[in-house]
mmCIF file of C-alpha atoms in Angstrom:
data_model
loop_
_atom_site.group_PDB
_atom_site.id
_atom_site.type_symbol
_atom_site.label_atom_id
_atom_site.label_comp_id
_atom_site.label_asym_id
_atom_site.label_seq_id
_atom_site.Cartn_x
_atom_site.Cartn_y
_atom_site.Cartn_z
ATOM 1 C CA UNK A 243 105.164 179.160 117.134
ATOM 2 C CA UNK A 244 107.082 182.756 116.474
ATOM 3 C CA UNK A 245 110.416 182.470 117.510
ATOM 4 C CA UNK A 246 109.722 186.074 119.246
ATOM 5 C CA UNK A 247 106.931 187.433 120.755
ATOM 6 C CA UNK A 248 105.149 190.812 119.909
ATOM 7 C CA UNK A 249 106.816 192.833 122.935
ATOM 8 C CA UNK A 250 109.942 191.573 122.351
ATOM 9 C CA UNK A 251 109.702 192.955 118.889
ATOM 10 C CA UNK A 252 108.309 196.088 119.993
ATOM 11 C CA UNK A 253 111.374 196.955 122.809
ATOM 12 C CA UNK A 254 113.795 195.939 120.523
ATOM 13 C CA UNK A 255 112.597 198.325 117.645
ATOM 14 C CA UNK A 256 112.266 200.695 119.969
ATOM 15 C CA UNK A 257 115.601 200.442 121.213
ATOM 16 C CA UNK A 258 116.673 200.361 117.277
ATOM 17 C CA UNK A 259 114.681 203.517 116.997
ATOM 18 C CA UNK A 260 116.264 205.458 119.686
ATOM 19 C CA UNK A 261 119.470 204.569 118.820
ATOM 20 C CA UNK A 262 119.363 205.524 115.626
ATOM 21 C CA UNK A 263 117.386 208.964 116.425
ATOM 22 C CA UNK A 264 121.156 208.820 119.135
ATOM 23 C CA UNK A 265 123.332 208.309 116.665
ATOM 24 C CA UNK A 266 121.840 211.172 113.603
ATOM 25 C CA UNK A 267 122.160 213.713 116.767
ATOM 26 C CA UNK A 268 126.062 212.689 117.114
ATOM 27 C CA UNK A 269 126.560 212.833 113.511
ATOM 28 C CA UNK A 270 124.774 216.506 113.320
ATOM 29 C CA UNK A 271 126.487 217.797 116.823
ATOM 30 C CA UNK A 272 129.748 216.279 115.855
ATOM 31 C CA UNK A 273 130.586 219.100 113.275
ATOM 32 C CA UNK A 274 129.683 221.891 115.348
ATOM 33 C CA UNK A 275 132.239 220.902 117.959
ATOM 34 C CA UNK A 276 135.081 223.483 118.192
ATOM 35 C CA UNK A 277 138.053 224.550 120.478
ATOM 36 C CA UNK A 278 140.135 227.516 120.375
ATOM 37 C CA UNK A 279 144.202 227.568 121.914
ATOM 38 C CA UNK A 280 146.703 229.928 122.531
ATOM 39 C CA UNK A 281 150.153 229.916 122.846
ATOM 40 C CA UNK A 282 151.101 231.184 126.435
ATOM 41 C CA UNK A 283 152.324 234.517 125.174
ATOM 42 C CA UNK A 284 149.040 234.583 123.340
ATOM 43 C CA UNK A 285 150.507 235.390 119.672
ATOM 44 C CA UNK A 286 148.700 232.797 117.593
ATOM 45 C CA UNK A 287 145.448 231.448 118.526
ATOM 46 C CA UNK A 288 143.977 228.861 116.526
ATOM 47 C CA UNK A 289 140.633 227.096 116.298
ATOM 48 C CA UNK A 290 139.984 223.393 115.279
ATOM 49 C CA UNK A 291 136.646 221.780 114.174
ATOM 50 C CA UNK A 292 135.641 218.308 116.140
ATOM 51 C CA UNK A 293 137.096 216.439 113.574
ATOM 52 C CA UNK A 294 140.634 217.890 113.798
ATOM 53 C CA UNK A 295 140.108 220.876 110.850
ATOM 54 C CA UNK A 296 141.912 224.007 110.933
ATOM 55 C CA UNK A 297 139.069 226.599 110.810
ATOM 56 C CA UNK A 298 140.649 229.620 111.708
ATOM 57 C CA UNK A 299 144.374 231.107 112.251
ATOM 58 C CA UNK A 300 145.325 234.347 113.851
ATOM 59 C CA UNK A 301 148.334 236.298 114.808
ATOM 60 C CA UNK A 302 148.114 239.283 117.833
ATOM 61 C CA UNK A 303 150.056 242.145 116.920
ATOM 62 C CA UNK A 304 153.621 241.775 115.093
ATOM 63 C CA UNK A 305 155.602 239.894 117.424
ATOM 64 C CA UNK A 306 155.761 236.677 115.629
ATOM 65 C CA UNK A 307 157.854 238.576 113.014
ATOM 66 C CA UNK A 308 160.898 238.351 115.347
ATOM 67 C CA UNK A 309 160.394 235.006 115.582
ATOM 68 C CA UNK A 310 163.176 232.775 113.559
ATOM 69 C CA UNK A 311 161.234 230.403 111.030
ATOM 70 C CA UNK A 312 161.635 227.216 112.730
ATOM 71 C CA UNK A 313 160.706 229.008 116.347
ATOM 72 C CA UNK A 314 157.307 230.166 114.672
ATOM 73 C CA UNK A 315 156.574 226.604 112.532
ATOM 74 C CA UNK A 316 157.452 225.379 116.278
ATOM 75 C CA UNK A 317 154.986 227.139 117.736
ATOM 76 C CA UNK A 318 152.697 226.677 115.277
ATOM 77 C CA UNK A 319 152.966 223.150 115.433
ATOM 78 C CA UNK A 320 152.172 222.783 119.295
ATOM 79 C CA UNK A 321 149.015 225.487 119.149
ATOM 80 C CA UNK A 322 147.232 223.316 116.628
ATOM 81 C CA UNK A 323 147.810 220.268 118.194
ATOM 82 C CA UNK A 324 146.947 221.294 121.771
ATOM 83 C CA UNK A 325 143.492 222.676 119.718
ATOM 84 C CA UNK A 326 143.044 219.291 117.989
ATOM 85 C CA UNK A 327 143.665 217.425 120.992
ATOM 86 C CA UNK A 328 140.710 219.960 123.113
ATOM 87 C CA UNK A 329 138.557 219.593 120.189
ATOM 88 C CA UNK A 330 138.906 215.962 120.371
ATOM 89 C CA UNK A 331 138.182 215.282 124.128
ATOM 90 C CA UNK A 332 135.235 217.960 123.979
ATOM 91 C CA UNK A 333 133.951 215.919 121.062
ATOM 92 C CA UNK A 334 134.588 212.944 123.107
ATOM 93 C CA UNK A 335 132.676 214.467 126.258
ATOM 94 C CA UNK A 336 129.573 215.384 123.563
ATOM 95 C CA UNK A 337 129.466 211.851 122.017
ATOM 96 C CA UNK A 338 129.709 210.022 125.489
ATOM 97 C CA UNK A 339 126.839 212.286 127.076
ATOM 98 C CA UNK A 340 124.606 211.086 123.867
ATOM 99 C CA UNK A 341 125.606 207.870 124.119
ATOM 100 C CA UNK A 342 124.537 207.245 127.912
ATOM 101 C CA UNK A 343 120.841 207.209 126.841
ATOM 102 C CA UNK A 344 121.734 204.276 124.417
ATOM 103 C CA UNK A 345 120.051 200.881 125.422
ATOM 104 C CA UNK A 346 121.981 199.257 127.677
ATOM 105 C CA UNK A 347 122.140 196.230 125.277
ATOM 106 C CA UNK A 348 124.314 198.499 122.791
ATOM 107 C CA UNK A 349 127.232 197.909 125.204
ATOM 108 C CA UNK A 350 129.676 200.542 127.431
ATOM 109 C CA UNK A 351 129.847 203.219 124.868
ATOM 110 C CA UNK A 352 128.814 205.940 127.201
ATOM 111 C CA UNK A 353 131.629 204.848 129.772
ATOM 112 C CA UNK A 354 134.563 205.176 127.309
ATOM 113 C CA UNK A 355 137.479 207.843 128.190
ATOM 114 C CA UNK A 356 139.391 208.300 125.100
ATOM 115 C CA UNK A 357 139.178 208.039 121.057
ATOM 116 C CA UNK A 358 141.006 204.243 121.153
ATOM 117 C CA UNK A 359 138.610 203.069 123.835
ATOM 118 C CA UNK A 360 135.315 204.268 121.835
ATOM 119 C CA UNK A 361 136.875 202.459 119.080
ATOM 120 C CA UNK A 362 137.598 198.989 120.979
ATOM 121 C CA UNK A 363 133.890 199.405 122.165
ATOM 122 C CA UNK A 364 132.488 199.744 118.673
ATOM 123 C CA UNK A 365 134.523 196.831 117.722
ATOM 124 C CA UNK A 366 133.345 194.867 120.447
ATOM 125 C CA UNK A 367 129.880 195.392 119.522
ATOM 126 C CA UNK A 368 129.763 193.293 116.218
ATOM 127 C CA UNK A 369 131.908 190.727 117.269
ATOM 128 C CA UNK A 370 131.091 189.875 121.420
ATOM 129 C CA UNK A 371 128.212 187.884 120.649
ATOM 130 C CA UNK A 372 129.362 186.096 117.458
ATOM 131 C CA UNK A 373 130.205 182.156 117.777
ATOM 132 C CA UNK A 374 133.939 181.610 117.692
ATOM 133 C CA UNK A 375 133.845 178.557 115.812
ATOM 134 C CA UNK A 376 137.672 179.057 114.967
ATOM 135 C CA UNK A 377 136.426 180.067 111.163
ATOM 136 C CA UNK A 378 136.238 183.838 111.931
ATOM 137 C CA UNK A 379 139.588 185.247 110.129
ATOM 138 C CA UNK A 380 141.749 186.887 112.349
ATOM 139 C CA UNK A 381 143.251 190.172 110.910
ATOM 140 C CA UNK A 382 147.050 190.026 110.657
ATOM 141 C CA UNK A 383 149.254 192.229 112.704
ATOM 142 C CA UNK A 384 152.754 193.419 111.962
ATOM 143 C CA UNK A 385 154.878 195.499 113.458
ATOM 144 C CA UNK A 386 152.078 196.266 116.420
ATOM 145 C CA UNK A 387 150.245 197.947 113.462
ATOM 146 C CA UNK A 388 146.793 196.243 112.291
ATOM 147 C CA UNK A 389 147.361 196.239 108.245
#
């Protein structure tokens, strides 16, 4: 006697299939992803790739001249991370579109609202249905921090 049955196999290698064919369209959309930000004056604009890269740096007029050194690194410094952190949820919004047509037996992923959820989830998927037999290792903490 098999221990499954030939249209159990099938839907589950289905489901493999389309969540692999799910998963090769996040990796190749995931690069593309990009987000442009301003300063509210508008002298430096700055777009970030979906993955947090600098791609592209530029300066309206002069004005940032007059600027002292640690005003401009200042306002560097807040431009690129209010790009990163656009680039990030618009990434975010792309991967949890995909990842509502996953099988349902893949778990929440398409429900997830930030980077540290998504990561719980996948987390959650290899270890939810494992046997806690009190021999799986625990990974040590310190500090609040895993190591």
């Amino acid at each position: 006697m098999a221990l499954f049955d030939d249209s159990l196999m099938e839907s589950t290698l289905a489901e493999l299939a389309r969540t692999q064919e799910i998963t090769d369209r996040i990796r190749a959309e995931g690069p593309q992803v990009s987000y442009q930000a301003s300063d509210r004056n508008k002298l430096v604009t700055v777009t970030v790739g979906g993955q947090g890269d600098l791609r592209e740096l530029r300066f309206r007029g002069d004005a940032y001249r007059e600027l002292a050194p640690a005003e401009l690194a200042d306002l560097l410094i807040r431009t690129i991370e209010a790009a990163r952190k656009g680039a990030r949820d618009r990434a975010l919004a792309g991967i949890q579109d995909l990842m509502r047509d996953l099988p349902s037996s893949v778990g929440r992923l398409g429900e997830v609202t930030s980077v540290e959820d998504l990561v719980d989830e996948l987390a959650d998927m290899f270890t939810r249905n494992m046997p806690d037999d009190g021999r799986r290792a625990t990974p040590p903490e310190r500090d609040g921090q895993w190591t």
